[in-house]
């Protein structure tokens, strides 16, 4: 039902809003104490990136504009009836703003299923949430859940009135409208046939919650980790900036005027697309992908072993392992972190996605250490028992942004959005957001690791390149130790303990400009 909302007209809205929100996020960083418009220190980028993604899905998917602290409201931008959802202060009987209630519920909703309301209200301090104030953490959840539920009911009523008045835009990205239209909850005139359906108010609100959660947290994780990876691999960041300078040179200087979809397709098929794909390969927000085998299958593994899988078998694919399979991915000996290691599949190397790169895609097939053809086959009961290659059945479901210049992994080897008929509906939504946010930021700014733990910036500026490389080596070691040993989460992967701090500056203000 909701699939009709995800179309190119809708993605154009996502594109425009992503550009606007990424700009507002950087402005918010600059307004903080100790920061300026030129240099910004961010202890943990995730909360702000999550806010950006929440703003994008709220505006693009539900028509509600949310604002950053200090951002001025422009007259006429908030549609009539939506004022309470966009307000800085709670309106009516609400004790929390719409944004505050959503942010708290989406962040901590899992604990509502673990602890009782009375327990949460006792200022419970959870060890896995060290950055949260114990008192506010415990008392906010019982308040945010009913408040957000009330807001969503009010938003639902507003959408129903819009549909009844004939004001709902056809093909616009409104994730509630298709569900309402297909439900029994919309009053119809006597001349309109009633469709029997199992979609009611609980199902509509439940899907709205899923869209809000999946539509912001997973993408926020990807943006967060990509910024960290670009700070870890400064050479890749410099190549990315060169790519952006080249591809955007003929476009308007104001990103809000970049046309969609031409700019998205151009950037997505470039080194920027390679960086995004490489981040999704290394750290996938959801690590386990559940599937059910609907009919008997026979799998032939790489070592020749035959495995028969009965119908209705539940399978869980471990995405991090799938994304590091050397038989499916171009690789070379590691030179970034563990020199001499058999492969670099644990390293952030966007070049592995560039088909023109001779290291990962040599022109001579005899030297190619990657076989692009999947070797696993299976027998599907619906196909009269004929063994069929996976590529023949699932090639259309692979992640695709129309790329002809980037590497296409064998089907089933790249599953950041799952795979097959039940792959993520919003994968293009997510890719549009990722491309827009990163392009907007990296076109004007650079990101480096925060090294103030070892040395002040004043002293750092007087060092030569060799001395700076030694300082940055320590920062890299700390960041990798966090990424390798301190990621976890109940739903998606996040840094649960220490954070990877970064220094964001306007281009030209880098202090590690000569560091490789």
PDB file of N, CA, C and O in Angstrom, residues 29 32 35 40-48 224-225 227-232 234 237 446-454 471-472 474-483 486 495 497-505 511-512:
ATOM      1  N   UNK A  29      25.729  23.967  14.639  1.00  0.00           N
ATOM      2  CA  UNK A  29      27.046  23.693  15.215  1.00  0.00           C
ATOM      3  C   UNK A  29      27.810  24.993  15.458  1.00  0.00           C
ATOM      4  O   UNK A  29      28.428  25.173  16.503  1.00  0.00           O
ATOM      5  N   UNK A  32      27.075  27.132  18.697  1.00  0.00           N
ATOM      6  CA  UNK A  32      27.349  26.607  20.033  1.00  0.00           C
ATOM      7  C   UNK A  32      28.567  27.281  20.662  1.00  0.00           C
ATOM      8  O   UNK A  32      29.459  27.765  19.965  1.00  0.00           O
ATOM      9  N   UNK A  35      32.400  27.374  19.476  1.00  0.00           N
ATOM     10  CA  UNK A  35      32.469  27.162  18.036  1.00  0.00           C
ATOM     11  C   UNK A  35      32.277  28.476  17.289  1.00  0.00           C
ATOM     12  O   UNK A  35      31.883  29.490  17.863  1.00  0.00           O
ATOM     13  N   UNK A  40      34.359  24.189  14.081  1.00  0.00           N
ATOM     14  CA  UNK A  40      33.365  23.620  14.989  1.00  0.00           C
ATOM     15  C   UNK A  40      33.879  22.307  15.565  1.00  0.00           C
ATOM     16  O   UNK A  40      34.351  21.441  14.816  1.00  0.00           O
ATOM     17  N   UNK A  41      33.803  22.177  16.873  1.00  0.00           N
ATOM     18  CA  UNK A  41      34.201  20.945  17.554  1.00  0.00           C
ATOM     19  C   UNK A  41      32.936  20.173  17.925  1.00  0.00           C
ATOM     20  O   UNK A  41      32.062  20.688  18.618  1.00  0.00           O
ATOM     21  N   UNK A  42      32.838  18.936  17.464  1.00  0.00           N
ATOM     22  CA  UNK A  42      31.651  18.115  17.712  1.00  0.00           C
ATOM     23  C   UNK A  42      32.086  16.858  18.452  1.00  0.00           C
ATOM     24  O   UNK A  42      32.806  16.011  17.895  1.00  0.00           O
ATOM     25  N   UNK A  43      31.670  16.740  19.695  1.00  0.00           N
ATOM     26  CA  UNK A  43      32.050  15.574  20.500  1.00  0.00           C
ATOM     27  C   UNK A  43      31.430  14.296  19.964  1.00  0.00           C
ATOM     28  O   UNK A  43      32.048  13.233  19.969  1.00  0.00           O
ATOM     29  N   UNK A  44      30.189  14.378  19.506  1.00  0.00           N
ATOM     30  CA  UNK A  44      29.472  13.216  18.967  1.00  0.00           C
ATOM     31  C   UNK A  44      28.513  13.730  17.905  1.00  0.00           C
ATOM     32  O   UNK A  44      27.545  14.438  18.224  1.00  0.00           O
ATOM     33  N   UNK A  45      28.743  13.409  16.649  1.00  0.00           N
ATOM     34  CA  UNK A  45      27.917  13.965  15.577  1.00  0.00           C
ATOM     35  C   UNK A  45      26.557  13.279  15.485  1.00  0.00           C
ATOM     36  O   UNK A  45      25.618  13.844  14.919  1.00  0.00           O
ATOM     37  N   UNK A  46      26.438  12.071  16.054  1.00  0.00           N
ATOM     38  CA  UNK A  46      25.195  11.308  15.842  1.00  0.00           C
ATOM     39  C   UNK A  46      23.927  12.035  16.291  1.00  0.00           C
ATOM     40  O   UNK A  46      22.948  12.071  15.535  1.00  0.00           O
ATOM     41  N   UNK A  47      23.853  12.598  17.511  1.00  0.00           N
ATOM     42  CA  UNK A  47      22.588  13.221  17.910  1.00  0.00           C
ATOM     43  C   UNK A  47      22.118  14.304  16.940  1.00  0.00           C
ATOM     44  O   UNK A  47      20.916  14.409  16.653  1.00  0.00           O
ATOM     45  N   UNK A  48      23.050  15.100  16.415  1.00  0.00           N
ATOM     46  CA  UNK A  48      22.662  16.161  15.487  1.00  0.00           C
ATOM     47  C   UNK A  48      22.289  15.597  14.127  1.00  0.00           C
ATOM     48  O   UNK A  48      21.360  16.086  13.480  1.00  0.00           O
ATOM     49  N   UNK A 224      26.630   9.416  10.001  1.00  0.00           N
ATOM     50  CA  UNK A 224      27.585   9.530  11.111  1.00  0.00           C
ATOM     51  C   UNK A 224      28.862   8.763  10.827  1.00  0.00           C
ATOM     52  O   UNK A 224      29.979   9.298  10.924  1.00  0.00           O
ATOM     53  N   UNK A 225      28.717   7.491  10.466  1.00  0.00           N
ATOM     54  CA  UNK A 225      29.901   6.667  10.247  1.00  0.00           C
ATOM     55  C   UNK A 225      30.662   7.098   8.994  1.00  0.00           C
ATOM     56  O   UNK A 225      31.886   6.980   8.949  1.00  0.00           O
ATOM     57  N   UNK A 227      31.018  10.211   7.913  1.00  0.00           N
ATOM     58  CA  UNK A 227      31.825  11.361   8.311  1.00  0.00           C
ATOM     59  C   UNK A 227      33.062  10.911   9.090  1.00  0.00           C
ATOM     60  O   UNK A 227      34.153  11.458   8.911  1.00  0.00           O
ATOM     61  N   UNK A 228      32.889   9.910   9.946  1.00  0.00           N
ATOM     62  CA  UNK A 228      34.034   9.393  10.707  1.00  0.00           C
ATOM     63  C   UNK A 228      35.045   8.728   9.764  1.00  0.00           C
ATOM     64  O   UNK A 228      36.257   8.942   9.884  1.00  0.00           O
ATOM     65  N   UNK A 229      34.556   7.934   8.827  1.00  0.00           N
ATOM     66  CA  UNK A 229      35.460   7.272   7.886  1.00  0.00           C
ATOM     67  C   UNK A 229      36.222   8.281   7.031  1.00  0.00           C
ATOM     68  O   UNK A 229      37.402   8.081   6.719  1.00  0.00           O
ATOM     69  N   UNK A 230      35.560   9.354   6.629  1.00  0.00           N
ATOM     70  CA  UNK A 230      36.236  10.383   5.834  1.00  0.00           C
ATOM     71  C   UNK A 230      37.295  11.100   6.668  1.00  0.00           C
ATOM     72  O   UNK A 230      38.325  11.541   6.129  1.00  0.00           O
ATOM     73  N   UNK A 231      37.060  11.226   7.982  1.00  0.00           N
ATOM     74  CA  UNK A 231      38.070  11.813   8.864  1.00  0.00           C
ATOM     75  C   UNK A 231      39.232  10.840   9.073  1.00  0.00           C
ATOM     76  O   UNK A 231      40.376  11.263   9.253  1.00  0.00           O
ATOM     77  N   UNK A 232      38.950   9.559   9.039  1.00  0.00           N
ATOM     78  CA  UNK A 232      40.004   8.548   9.181  1.00  0.00           C
ATOM     79  C   UNK A 232      40.848   8.435   7.919  1.00  0.00           C
ATOM     80  O   UNK A 232      42.056   8.253   7.983  1.00  0.00           O
ATOM     81  N   UNK A 234      41.881  10.596   5.140  1.00  0.00           N
ATOM     82  CA  UNK A 234      41.941  11.955   4.612  1.00  0.00           C
ATOM     83  C   UNK A 234      42.209  11.974   3.111  1.00  0.00           C
ATOM     84  O   UNK A 234      41.762  12.889   2.411  1.00  0.00           O
ATOM     85  N   UNK A 237      38.937  11.640   1.503  1.00  0.00           N
ATOM     86  CA  UNK A 237      38.187  12.883   1.634  1.00  0.00           C
ATOM     87  C   UNK A 237      38.647  13.919   0.601  1.00  0.00           C
ATOM     88  O   UNK A 237      37.817  14.626   0.017  1.00  0.00           O
ATOM     89  N   UNK A 446      35.440  20.615   5.729  1.00  0.00           N
ATOM     90  CA  UNK A 446      36.301  19.450   5.914  1.00  0.00           C
ATOM     91  C   UNK A 446      36.062  18.897   7.307  1.00  0.00           C
ATOM     92  O   UNK A 446      35.650  19.632   8.221  1.00  0.00           O
ATOM     93  N   UNK A 447      36.320  17.610   7.485  1.00  0.00           N
ATOM     94  CA  UNK A 447      36.147  16.981   8.792  1.00  0.00           C
ATOM     95  C   UNK A 447      37.427  16.237   9.155  1.00  0.00           C
ATOM     96  O   UNK A 447      37.963  15.472   8.345  1.00  0.00           O
ATOM     97  N   UNK A 448      37.945  16.517  10.337  1.00  0.00           N
ATOM     98  CA  UNK A 448      39.152  15.875  10.851  1.00  0.00           C
ATOM     99  C   UNK A 448      38.867  15.324  12.239  1.00  0.00           C
ATOM    100  O   UNK A 448      37.934  15.773  12.914  1.00  0.00           O
ATOM    101  N   UNK A 449      39.666  14.364  12.663  1.00  0.00           N
ATOM    102  CA  UNK A 449      39.503  13.824  14.011  1.00  0.00           C
ATOM    103  C   UNK A 449      39.927  14.871  15.037  1.00  0.00           C
ATOM    104  O   UNK A 449      40.846  15.660  14.802  1.00  0.00           O
ATOM    105  N   UNK A 450      39.253  14.871  16.163  1.00  0.00           N
ATOM    106  CA  UNK A 450      39.591  15.777  17.265  1.00  0.00           C
ATOM    107  C   UNK A 450      40.832  15.238  17.977  1.00  0.00           C
ATOM    108  O   UNK A 450      40.821  14.140  18.525  1.00  0.00           O
ATOM    109  N   UNK A 451      41.911  16.018  17.954  1.00  0.00           N
ATOM    110  CA  UNK A 451      43.181  15.562  18.552  1.00  0.00           C
ATOM    111  C   UNK A 451      43.531  16.337  19.822  1.00  0.00           C
ATOM    112  O   UNK A 451      44.666  16.253  20.317  1.00  0.00           O
ATOM    113  N   UNK A 452      42.588  17.080  20.368  1.00  0.00           N
ATOM    114  CA  UNK A 452      42.890  17.914  21.541  1.00  0.00           C
ATOM    115  C   UNK A 452      43.207  17.074  22.776  1.00  0.00           C
ATOM    116  O   UNK A 452      43.719  17.612  23.766  1.00  0.00           O
ATOM    117  N   UNK A 453      42.900  15.792  22.747  1.00  0.00           N
ATOM    118  CA  UNK A 453      43.247  14.915  23.870  1.00  0.00           C
ATOM    119  C   UNK A 453      44.762  14.819  24.039  1.00  0.00           C
ATOM    120  O   UNK A 453      45.260  14.595  25.144  1.00  0.00           O
ATOM    121  N   UNK A 454      45.499  15.012  22.953  1.00  0.00           N
ATOM    122  CA  UNK A 454      46.953  14.868  22.992  1.00  0.00           C
ATOM    123  C   UNK A 454      47.703  16.209  22.879  1.00  0.00           C
ATOM    124  O   UNK A 454      48.803  16.328  23.406  1.00  0.00           O
ATOM    125  N   UNK A 471      50.629  12.613  15.642  1.00  0.00           N
ATOM    126  CA  UNK A 471      49.451  12.959  16.446  1.00  0.00           C
ATOM    127  C   UNK A 471      48.202  12.316  15.853  1.00  0.00           C
ATOM    128  O   UNK A 471      47.374  11.736  16.573  1.00  0.00           O
ATOM    129  N   UNK A 472      48.077  12.399  14.534  1.00  0.00           N
ATOM    130  CA  UNK A 472      46.871  11.858  13.888  1.00  0.00           C
ATOM    131  C   UNK A 472      46.832  10.337  13.970  1.00  0.00           C
ATOM    132  O   UNK A 472      45.748   9.735  13.997  1.00  0.00           O
ATOM    133  N   UNK A 474      47.658   8.626  16.531  1.00  0.00           N
ATOM    134  CA  UNK A 474      47.052   8.319  17.831  1.00  0.00           C
ATOM    135  C   UNK A 474      45.533   8.484  17.765  1.00  0.00           C
ATOM    136  O   UNK A 474      44.787   7.660  18.313  1.00  0.00           O
ATOM    137  N   UNK A 475      45.075   9.548  17.106  1.00  0.00           N
ATOM    138  CA  UNK A 475      43.630   9.777  16.992  1.00  0.00           C
ATOM    139  C   UNK A 475      42.971   8.676  16.173  1.00  0.00           C
ATOM    140  O   UNK A 475      41.860   8.217  16.499  1.00  0.00           O
ATOM    141  N   UNK A 476      43.652   8.247  15.114  1.00  0.00           N
ATOM    142  CA  UNK A 476      43.115   7.149  14.307  1.00  0.00           C
ATOM    143  C   UNK A 476      43.027   5.858  15.116  1.00  0.00           C
ATOM    144  O   UNK A 476      42.033   5.124  15.032  1.00  0.00           O
ATOM    145  N   UNK A 477      44.061   5.586  15.894  1.00  0.00           N
ATOM    146  CA  UNK A 477      44.054   4.378  16.711  1.00  0.00           C
ATOM    147  C   UNK A 477      42.897   4.369  17.694  1.00  0.00           C
ATOM    148  O   UNK A 477      42.232   3.338  17.877  1.00  0.00           O
ATOM    149  N   UNK A 478      42.648   5.510  18.320  1.00  0.00           N
ATOM    150  CA  UNK A 478      41.533   5.609  19.266  1.00  0.00           C
ATOM    151  C   UNK A 478      40.202   5.398  18.544  1.00  0.00           C
ATOM    152  O   UNK A 478      39.325   4.661  19.015  1.00  0.00           O
ATOM    153  N   UNK A 479      40.034   6.043  17.382  1.00  0.00           N
ATOM    154  CA  UNK A 479      38.771   5.936  16.642  1.00  0.00           C
ATOM    155  C   UNK A 479      38.518   4.503  16.195  1.00  0.00           C
ATOM    156  O   UNK A 479      37.399   3.982  16.330  1.00  0.00           O
ATOM    157  N   UNK A 480      39.548   3.836  15.667  1.00  0.00           N
ATOM    158  CA  UNK A 480      39.356   2.454  15.220  1.00  0.00           C
ATOM    159  C   UNK A 480      39.059   1.523  16.394  1.00  0.00           C
ATOM    160  O   UNK A 480      38.278   0.570  16.258  1.00  0.00           O
ATOM    161  N   UNK A 481      39.658   1.780  17.549  1.00  0.00           N
ATOM    162  CA  UNK A 481      39.376   0.930  18.717  1.00  0.00           C
ATOM    163  C   UNK A 481      37.920   1.051  19.126  1.00  0.00           C
ATOM    164  O   UNK A 481      37.303   0.076  19.586  1.00  0.00           O
ATOM    165  N   UNK A 482      37.336   2.243  18.950  1.00  0.00           N
ATOM    166  CA  UNK A 482      35.913   2.438  19.255  1.00  0.00           C
ATOM    167  C   UNK A 482      35.053   1.710  18.230  1.00  0.00           C
ATOM    168  O   UNK A 482      34.093   1.002  18.578  1.00  0.00           O
ATOM    169  N   UNK A 483      35.377   1.879  16.942  1.00  0.00           N
ATOM    170  CA  UNK A 483      34.581   1.259  15.888  1.00  0.00           C
ATOM    171  C   UNK A 483      34.653  -0.260  15.932  1.00  0.00           C
ATOM    172  O   UNK A 483      33.699  -0.945  15.563  1.00  0.00           O
ATOM    173  N   UNK A 486      33.469  -1.078  20.439  1.00  0.00           N
ATOM    174  CA  UNK A 486      32.466  -0.431  21.277  1.00  0.00           C
ATOM    175  C   UNK A 486      31.172  -0.104  20.538  1.00  0.00           C
ATOM    176  O   UNK A 486      30.410   0.757  20.963  1.00  0.00           O
ATOM    177  N   UNK A 495      27.756   3.876  18.575  1.00  0.00           N
ATOM    178  CA  UNK A 495      28.839   3.917  19.556  1.00  0.00           C
ATOM    179  C   UNK A 495      28.212   4.040  20.940  1.00  0.00           C
ATOM    180  O   UNK A 495      27.649   5.088  21.282  1.00  0.00           O
ATOM    181  N   UNK A 497      29.751   3.506  24.014  1.00  0.00           N
ATOM    182  CA  UNK A 497      30.629   4.033  25.063  1.00  0.00           C
ATOM    183  C   UNK A 497      31.260   5.342  24.660  1.00  0.00           C
ATOM    184  O   UNK A 497      30.595   6.372  24.549  1.00  0.00           O
ATOM    185  N   UNK A 498      32.557   5.305  24.405  1.00  0.00           N
ATOM    186  CA  UNK A 498      33.251   6.508  23.968  1.00  0.00           C
ATOM    187  C   UNK A 498      32.760   6.953  22.598  1.00  0.00           C
ATOM    188  O   UNK A 498      32.252   6.156  21.820  1.00  0.00           O
ATOM    189  N   UNK A 499      32.914   8.242  22.324  1.00  0.00           N
ATOM    190  CA  UNK A 499      32.498   8.804  21.054  1.00  0.00           C
ATOM    191  C   UNK A 499      33.719   9.221  20.243  1.00  0.00           C
ATOM    192  O   UNK A 499      34.794   9.476  20.788  1.00  0.00           O
ATOM    193  N   UNK A 500      33.541   9.296  18.935  1.00  0.00           N
ATOM    194  CA  UNK A 500      34.605   9.764  18.050  1.00  0.00           C
ATOM    195  C   UNK A 500      34.366  11.244  17.771  1.00  0.00           C
ATOM    196  O   UNK A 500      33.486  11.598  16.990  1.00  0.00           O
ATOM    197  N   UNK A 501      35.125  12.097  18.439  1.00  0.00           N
ATOM    198  CA  UNK A 501      34.969  13.528  18.240  1.00  0.00           C
ATOM    199  C   UNK A 501      35.631  13.995  16.954  1.00  0.00           C
ATOM    200  O   UNK A 501      36.627  13.416  16.506  1.00  0.00           O
ATOM    201  N   UNK A 502      35.070  15.042  16.346  1.00  0.00           N
ATOM    202  CA  UNK A 502      35.613  15.549  15.090  1.00  0.00           C
ATOM    203  C   UNK A 502      35.735  17.066  15.127  1.00  0.00           C
ATOM    204  O   UNK A 502      35.100  17.749  15.943  1.00  0.00           O
ATOM    205  N   UNK A 503      36.566  17.565  14.267  1.00  0.00           N
ATOM    206  CA  UNK A 503      36.736  18.996  14.043  1.00  0.00           C
ATOM    207  C   UNK A 503      36.227  19.307  12.637  1.00  0.00           C
ATOM    208  O   UNK A 503      36.747  18.784  11.652  1.00  0.00           O
ATOM    209  N   UNK A 504      35.208  20.139  12.541  1.00  0.00           N
ATOM    210  CA  UNK A 504      34.642  20.526  11.249  1.00  0.00           C
ATOM    211  C   UNK A 504      35.064  21.967  10.969  1.00  0.00           C
ATOM    212  O   UNK A 504      34.911  22.841  11.828  1.00  0.00           O
ATOM    213  N   UNK A 505      35.613  22.205   9.797  1.00  0.00           N
ATOM    214  CA  UNK A 505      36.059  23.557   9.457  1.00  0.00           C
ATOM    215  C   UNK A 505      35.750  23.849   7.997  1.00  0.00           C
ATOM    216  O   UNK A 505      35.543  22.932   7.190  1.00  0.00           O
ATOM    217  N   UNK A 511      43.969  21.597   9.664  1.00  0.00           N
ATOM    218  CA  UNK A 511      45.273  21.598  10.334  1.00  0.00           C
ATOM    219  C   UNK A 511      46.078  20.346   9.984  1.00  0.00           C
ATOM    220  O   UNK A 511      47.260  20.262  10.298  1.00  0.00           O
ATOM    221  N   UNK A 512      45.417  19.375   9.334  1.00  0.00           N
ATOM    222  CA  UNK A 512      46.109  18.144   8.926  1.00  0.00           C
ATOM    223  C   UNK A 512      46.111  18.032   7.403  1.00  0.00           C
ATOM    224  O   UNK A 512      45.952  16.943   6.845  1.00  0.00           O
TER     225      UNK A 512
END
